PDB file of C-alpha atoms in Angstrom:
ATOM      1  CA  MET A   1       0.000   0.000   0.000  1.00  0.00           C
ATOM      2  CA  LYS A   2       1.358   3.413  -0.982  1.00  0.00           C
ATOM      3  CA  LYS A   3       2.071   5.767   1.865  1.00  0.00           C
ATOM      4  CA  LYS A   4       0.213   9.096   1.671  1.00  0.00           C
ATOM      5  CA  PRO A   5       2.661  12.035   1.520  1.00  0.00           C
ATOM      6  CA  THR A   6       2.871  14.118   4.640  1.00  0.00           C
ATOM      7  CA  HIS A   7       2.088  17.845   4.590  1.00  0.00           C
ATOM      8  CA  PHE A   8       5.832  18.565   4.802  1.00  0.00           C
ATOM      9  CA  GLU A   9       6.569  16.401   1.736  1.00  0.00           C
ATOM     10  CA  PHE A  10       3.783  18.114  -0.214  1.00  0.00           C
ATOM     11  CA  LEU A  11       5.177  21.563   0.571  1.00  0.00           C
ATOM     12  CA  LYS A  12       8.619  20.360  -0.373  1.00  0.00           C
ATOM     13  CA  LYS A  13       7.423  19.212  -3.810  1.00  0.00           C
ATOM     14  CA  GLU A  14       5.487  22.469  -4.215  1.00  0.00           C
ATOM     15  CA  LYS A  15       8.642  24.461  -3.420  1.00  0.00           C
ATOM     16  CA  VAL A  16      10.705  22.419  -5.897  1.00  0.00           C
ATOM     17  CA  ASP A  17       8.081  23.056  -8.585  1.00  0.00           C
ATOM     18  CA  TYR A  18       8.145  26.785  -7.808  1.00  0.00           C
ATOM     19  CA  LEU A  19      11.954  26.972  -7.826  1.00  0.00           C
ATOM     20  CA  SER A  20      12.153  25.069 -11.123  1.00  0.00           C
ATOM     21  CA  ARG A  21      10.110  27.813 -12.833  1.00  0.00           C
ATOM     22  CA  LEU A  22      12.267  30.734 -11.666  1.00  0.00           C
ATOM     23  CA  ARG A  23      14.641  32.610 -13.957  1.00  0.00           C
ATOM     24  CA  ILE A  24      17.652  34.002 -12.108  1.00  0.00           C
ATOM     25  CA  ILE A  25      19.745  36.841 -13.449  1.00  0.00           C
ATOM     26  CA  LYS A  26      23.335  35.752 -13.848  1.00  0.00           C
ATOM     27  CA  LYS A  27      25.306  38.970 -13.524  1.00  0.00           C
ATOM     28  CA  ASN A  28      28.388  37.815 -15.447  1.00  0.00           C
ATOM     29  CA  LEU A  29      26.311  36.604 -18.416  1.00  0.00           C
ATOM     30  CA  ILE A  30      24.946  38.847 -21.146  1.00  0.00           C
ATOM     31  CA  HIS A  31      22.573  38.187 -24.005  1.00  0.00           C
ATOM     32  CA  ILE A  32      22.911  40.134 -27.244  1.00  0.00           C
ATOM     33  CA  ASP A  33      19.906  39.980 -29.509  1.00  0.00           C
ATOM     34  CA  ASP A  34      19.726  40.432 -33.291  1.00  0.00           C
ATOM     35  CA  ILE A  35      23.427  40.266 -34.151  1.00  0.00           C
ATOM     36  CA  PRO A  36      24.255  40.902 -37.815  1.00  0.00           C
ATOM     37  CA  GLU A  37      25.223  37.678 -39.601  1.00  0.00           C
ATOM     38  CA  GLY A  38      28.658  39.028 -40.543  1.00  0.00           C
ATOM     39  CA  ILE A  39      29.816  39.198 -36.928  1.00  0.00           C
ATOM     40  CA  ALA A  40      27.930  36.200 -35.505  1.00  0.00           C
ATOM     41  CA  ARG A  41      31.159  34.209 -35.086  1.00  0.00           C
ATOM     42  CA  ILE A  42      32.783  33.197 -31.814  1.00  0.00           C
ATOM     43  CA  ASP A  43      36.321  34.145 -32.906  1.00  0.00           C
ATOM     44  CA  LEU A  44      35.163  37.598 -33.996  1.00  0.00           C
ATOM     45  CA  LEU A  45      32.977  38.322 -30.963  1.00  0.00           C
ATOM     46  CA  GLU A  46      35.679  37.361 -28.465  1.00  0.00           C
ATOM     47  CA  SER A  47      38.386  39.398 -30.228  1.00  0.00           C
ATOM     48  CA  GLU A  48      39.766  42.682 -28.862  1.00  0.00           C
ATOM     49  CA  PRO A  49      38.045  44.956 -31.414  1.00  0.00           C
ATOM     50  CA  TYR A  50      34.694  43.465 -30.425  1.00  0.00           C
ATOM     51  CA  LEU A  51      33.663  42.121 -27.005  1.00  0.00           C
ATOM     52  CA  GLY A  52      37.153  41.099 -25.879  1.00  0.00           C
ATOM     53  CA  GLN A  53      37.934  44.741 -25.141  1.00  0.00           C
ATOM     54  CA  TYR A  54      35.485  44.710 -22.224  1.00  0.00           C
ATOM     55  CA  GLY A  55      37.005  41.825 -20.303  1.00  0.00           C
ATOM     56  CA  LYS A  56      37.901  38.149 -20.186  1.00  0.00           C
ATOM     57  CA  ILE A  57      35.311  36.037 -21.970  1.00  0.00           C
ATOM     58  CA  THR A  58      34.994  32.501 -20.631  1.00  0.00           C
ATOM     59  CA  LYS A  59      32.238  31.193 -22.902  1.00  0.00           C
ATOM     60  CA  ILE A  60      30.246  32.216 -25.982  1.00  0.00           C
ATOM     61  CA  ILE A  61      27.186  30.484 -27.348  1.00  0.00           C
ATOM     62  CA  ILE A  62      25.719  31.693 -30.643  1.00  0.00           C
ATOM     63  CA  ILE A  63      22.125  30.825 -31.417  1.00  0.00           C
ATOM     64  CA  TYR A  64      20.236  31.276 -34.637  1.00  0.00           C
ATOM     65  CA  LYS A  65      16.558  31.011 -35.499  1.00  0.00           C
ATOM     66  CA  VAL A  66      15.052  30.823 -38.952  1.00  0.00           C
ATOM     67  CA  ASN A  67      11.857  32.801 -39.522  1.00  0.00           C
ATOM     68  CA  GLN A  68       9.611  30.334 -41.351  1.00  0.00           C
ATOM     69  CA  GLU A  69       7.638  33.086 -43.098  1.00  0.00           C
ATOM     70  CA  ASN A  70      10.521  34.859 -44.848  1.00  0.00           C
ATOM     71  CA  ASN A  71      13.386  32.367 -44.343  1.00  0.00           C
ATOM     72  CA  GLN A  72      15.536  35.056 -42.659  1.00  0.00           C
ATOM     73  CA  VAL A  73      18.026  33.961 -40.035  1.00  0.00           C
ATOM     74  CA  LYS A  74      18.232  35.879 -36.746  1.00  0.00           C
ATOM     75  CA  TYR A  75      21.373  35.522 -34.605  1.00  0.00           C
ATOM     76  CA  SER A  76      21.827  36.095 -30.900  1.00  0.00           C
ATOM     77  CA  ALA A  77      24.600  35.259 -28.448  1.00  0.00           C
ATOM     78  CA  TYR A  78      25.173  34.471 -24.795  1.00  0.00           C
ATOM     79  CA  ILE A  79      28.541  35.705 -23.551  1.00  0.00           C
ATOM     80  CA  THR A  80      29.913  34.746 -20.154  1.00  0.00           C
ATOM     81  CA  PHE A  81      32.517  37.117 -18.703  1.00  0.00           C
ATOM     82  CA  SER A  82      34.888  36.383 -15.850  1.00  0.00           C
ATOM     83  CA  ASN A  83      33.039  38.812 -13.573  1.00  0.00           C
ATOM     84  CA  GLU A  84      29.919  40.940 -13.307  1.00  0.00           C
ATOM     85  CA  PHE A  85      31.785  44.245 -13.766  1.00  0.00           C
ATOM     86  CA  GLU A  86      32.895  43.220 -17.279  1.00  0.00           C
ATOM     87  CA  ALA A  87      29.362  42.145 -18.184  1.00  0.00           C
ATOM     88  CA  ALA A  88      27.885  45.405 -16.846  1.00  0.00           C
ATOM     89  CA  LEU A  89      30.497  47.438 -18.717  1.00  0.00           C
ATOM     90  CA  THR A  90      29.640  45.612 -21.955  1.00  0.00           C
ATOM     91  CA  ILE A  91      25.927  46.246 -21.516  1.00  0.00           C
ATOM     92  CA  LEU A  92      26.507  49.946 -20.857  1.00  0.00           C
ATOM     93  CA  CYS A  93      28.925  50.381 -23.770  1.00  0.00           C
ATOM     94  CA  LEU A  94      26.833  48.523 -26.317  1.00  0.00           C
ATOM     95  CA  ASP A  95      23.475  50.019 -25.358  1.00  0.00           C
ATOM     96  CA  SER A  96      21.857  51.305 -28.575  1.00  0.00           C
ATOM     97  CA  LEU A  97      25.116  51.040 -30.544  1.00  0.00           C
ATOM     98  CA  LEU A  98      24.353  50.954 -34.273  1.00  0.00           C
ATOM     99  CA  VAL A  99      25.918  47.974 -36.060  1.00  0.00           C
ATOM    100  CA  GLU A 100      25.084  47.541 -39.739  1.00  0.00           C
ATOM    101  CA  GLY A 101      22.038  49.770 -39.284  1.00  0.00           C
ATOM    102  CA  ARG A 102      20.704  47.859 -36.283  1.00  0.00           C
ATOM    103  CA  ALA A 103      20.556  49.114 -32.703  1.00  0.00           C
ATOM    104  CA  ILE A 104      22.258  46.519 -30.493  1.00  0.00           C
ATOM    105  CA  ARG A 105      20.336  45.507 -27.383  1.00  0.00           C
ATOM    106  CA  THR A 106      22.121  43.745 -24.557  1.00  0.00           C
ATOM    107  CA  PHE A 107      20.622  42.187 -21.472  1.00  0.00           C
ATOM    108  CA  PHE A 108      21.845  40.199 -18.527  1.00  0.00           C
ATOM    109  CA  GLY A 109      21.381  36.517 -19.198  1.00  0.00           C
ATOM    110  CA  THR A 110      19.250  34.350 -16.998  1.00  0.00           C
ATOM    111  CA  THR A 111      19.493  30.785 -15.845  1.00  0.00           C
ATOM    112  CA  LYS A 112      17.483  28.328 -13.810  1.00  0.00           C
ATOM    113  CA  TYR A 113      18.144  25.890 -11.015  1.00  0.00           C
ATOM    114  CA  CYS A 114      19.282  22.503 -12.269  1.00  0.00           C
ATOM    115  CA  ASP A 115      16.505  19.930 -11.881  1.00  0.00           C
ATOM    116  CA  TYR A 116      19.032  17.430 -10.529  1.00  0.00           C
ATOM    117  CA  PHE A 117      20.098  19.918  -7.856  1.00  0.00           C
ATOM    118  CA  LEU A 118      16.511  20.658  -6.864  1.00  0.00           C
ATOM    119  CA  ASN A 119      15.780  16.948  -6.566  1.00  0.00           C
ATOM    120  CA  LYS A 120      18.915  16.366  -4.464  1.00  0.00           C
ATOM    121  CA  LYS A 121      20.628  14.303  -7.161  1.00  0.00           C
ATOM    122  CA  ILE A 122      24.064  14.615  -8.726  1.00  0.00           C
ATOM    123  CA  CYS A 123      23.949  16.280 -12.121  1.00  0.00           C
ATOM    124  CA  PRO A 124      25.537  13.958 -14.716  1.00  0.00           C
ATOM    125  CA  ASN A 125      26.703  17.005 -16.687  1.00  0.00           C
ATOM    126  CA  LEU A 126      27.942  19.015 -13.711  1.00  0.00           C
ATOM    127  CA  ASP A 127      31.126  20.364 -15.314  1.00  0.00           C
ATOM    128  CA  LYS A 128      29.258  21.646 -18.410  1.00  0.00           C
ATOM    129  CA  CYS A 129      25.797  22.302 -17.004  1.00  0.00           C
ATOM    130  CA  SER A 130      24.591  25.880 -17.524  1.00  0.00           C
ATOM    131  CA  PHE A 131      22.133  25.713 -14.652  1.00  0.00           C
ATOM    132  CA  LEU A 132      22.671  26.597 -10.982  1.00  0.00           C
ATOM    133  CA  HIS A 133      23.768  23.944  -8.507  1.00  0.00           C
ATOM    134  CA  GLN A 134      23.514  26.085  -5.394  1.00  0.00           C
ATOM    135  CA  PHE A 135      20.937  28.517  -4.094  1.00  0.00           C
ATOM    136  CA  THR A 136      21.491  32.153  -4.989  1.00  0.00           C
ATOM    137  CA  ASN A 137      22.092  34.798  -2.385  1.00  0.00           C
ATOM    138  CA  ASP A 138      19.502  37.463  -1.626  1.00  0.00           C
ATOM    139  CA  ASN A 139      21.274  40.016  -3.839  1.00  0.00           C
ATOM    140  CA  ASN A 140      20.351  38.216  -7.052  1.00  0.00           C
ATOM    141  CA  ILE A 141      17.230  39.256  -8.867  1.00  0.00           C
ATOM    142  CA  ILE A 142      14.763  36.493  -9.419  1.00  0.00           C
ATOM    143  CA  ILE A 143      12.196  36.624 -12.191  1.00  0.00           C
ATOM    144  CA  ASP A 144       9.051  34.534 -12.135  1.00  0.00           C
ATOM    145  CA  SER A 145       5.673  34.772 -13.808  1.00  0.00           C
ATOM    146  CA  ASN A 146       4.595  37.488 -11.332  1.00  0.00           C
ATOM    147  CA  ASN A 147       7.586  39.750 -12.083  1.00  0.00           C
ATOM    148  CA  SER A 148       8.886  41.322 -15.206  1.00  0.00           C
ATOM    149  CA  PHE A 149      12.336  42.731 -15.782  1.00  0.00           C
ATOM    150  CA  SER A 150      12.360  45.399 -18.457  1.00  0.00           C
ATOM    151  CA  TYR A 151      15.165  46.500 -20.722  1.00  0.00           C
ATOM    152  CA  GLN A 152      15.534  49.616 -18.549  1.00  0.00           C
ATOM    153  CA  ASP A 153      15.843  47.366 -15.470  1.00  0.00           C
ATOM    154  CA  HIS A 154      18.794  45.612 -17.153  1.00  0.00           C
ATOM    155  CA  LEU A 155      20.460  48.977 -17.825  1.00  0.00           C
ATOM    156  CA  ASN A 156      19.819  50.145 -14.255  1.00  0.00           C
ATOM    157  CA  LEU A 157      21.331  46.962 -12.843  1.00  0.00           C
ATOM    158  CA  ALA A 158      24.380  47.380 -15.092  1.00  0.00           C
ATOM    159  CA  LYS A 159      24.808  50.991 -13.868  1.00  0.00           C
ATOM    160  CA  LYS A 160      24.468  49.861 -10.260  1.00  0.00           C
ATOM    161  CA  ILE A 161      27.140  47.169 -10.688  1.00  0.00           C
ATOM    162  CA  PHE A 162      29.427  49.558 -12.553  1.00  0.00           C
ATOM    163  CA  ASP A 163      29.051  52.349 -10.001  1.00  0.00           C
ATOM    164  CA  ALA A 164      29.535  50.020  -7.041  1.00  0.00           C
ATOM    165  CA  SER A 165      32.730  48.563  -8.399  1.00  0.00           C
ATOM    166  CA  ASN A 166      36.115  49.828  -7.300  1.00  0.00           C
ATOM    167  CA  LEU A 167      37.280  48.940 -10.791  1.00  0.00           C
ATOM    168  CA  LYS A 168      35.486  51.961 -12.216  1.00  0.00           C
ATOM    169  CA  ALA A 169      38.193  54.441 -11.263  1.00  0.00           C
ATOM    170  CA  LYS A 170      40.952  52.084 -12.408  1.00  0.00           C
ATOM    171  CA  TYR A 171      39.263  51.473 -15.753  1.00  0.00           C
ATOM    172  CA  LEU A 172      38.630  55.169 -16.401  1.00  0.00           C
ATOM    173  CA  SER A 173      42.182  56.177 -15.502  1.00  0.00           C
ATOM    174  CA  GLU A 174      43.595  53.505 -17.858  1.00  0.00           C
ATOM    175  CA  LYS A 175      41.382  54.742 -20.693  1.00  0.00           C
ATOM    176  CA  ILE A 176      42.457  58.371 -20.085  1.00  0.00           C
ATOM    177  CA  ILE A 177      46.122  57.317 -20.207  1.00  0.00           C
ATOM    178  CA  GLN A 178      45.497  55.453 -23.482  1.00  0.00           C
ATOM    179  CA  LEU A 179      43.892  58.545 -24.993  1.00  0.00           C
ATOM    180  CA  LYS A 180      46.906  60.742 -24.218  1.00  0.00           C
TER     181      LYS A 180
END
């Protein structure tokens, strides 16, 4: 005979279901939407003239979707930087930049909790898994179906990270020296 779940077990499953639907802003990850085809290449994006100038890139994933109506391909990319300052700097520098007649839009990327983690199992893809394997701290912004996070919210978060960083003064002084 199957044992009826206790109230505690039911709440636990309910919490796991809730946590599995959350999107968590990953502050060192950015998403660039609608990249022109000519620059939608990993080697180009990570180079110094492009995104490499903003910091150390640890991972780039390029995604493309084909519009079935007009057969046009739309490219986007997820770029992981070594820290949140570099990601924030990239978002602020690329905001509304015109590239091949298109205004670039950058956002912080989001992730989810790994289902294996939430179910207290070992993830078989732990070293390559893009999902979270530990609970976030209270400083991370969590997005669920009751919350929205606008483009302006992404820019405000980038400004907050940039302003709070002690690297700001160092970065600006290095750029001034380079200009001289």
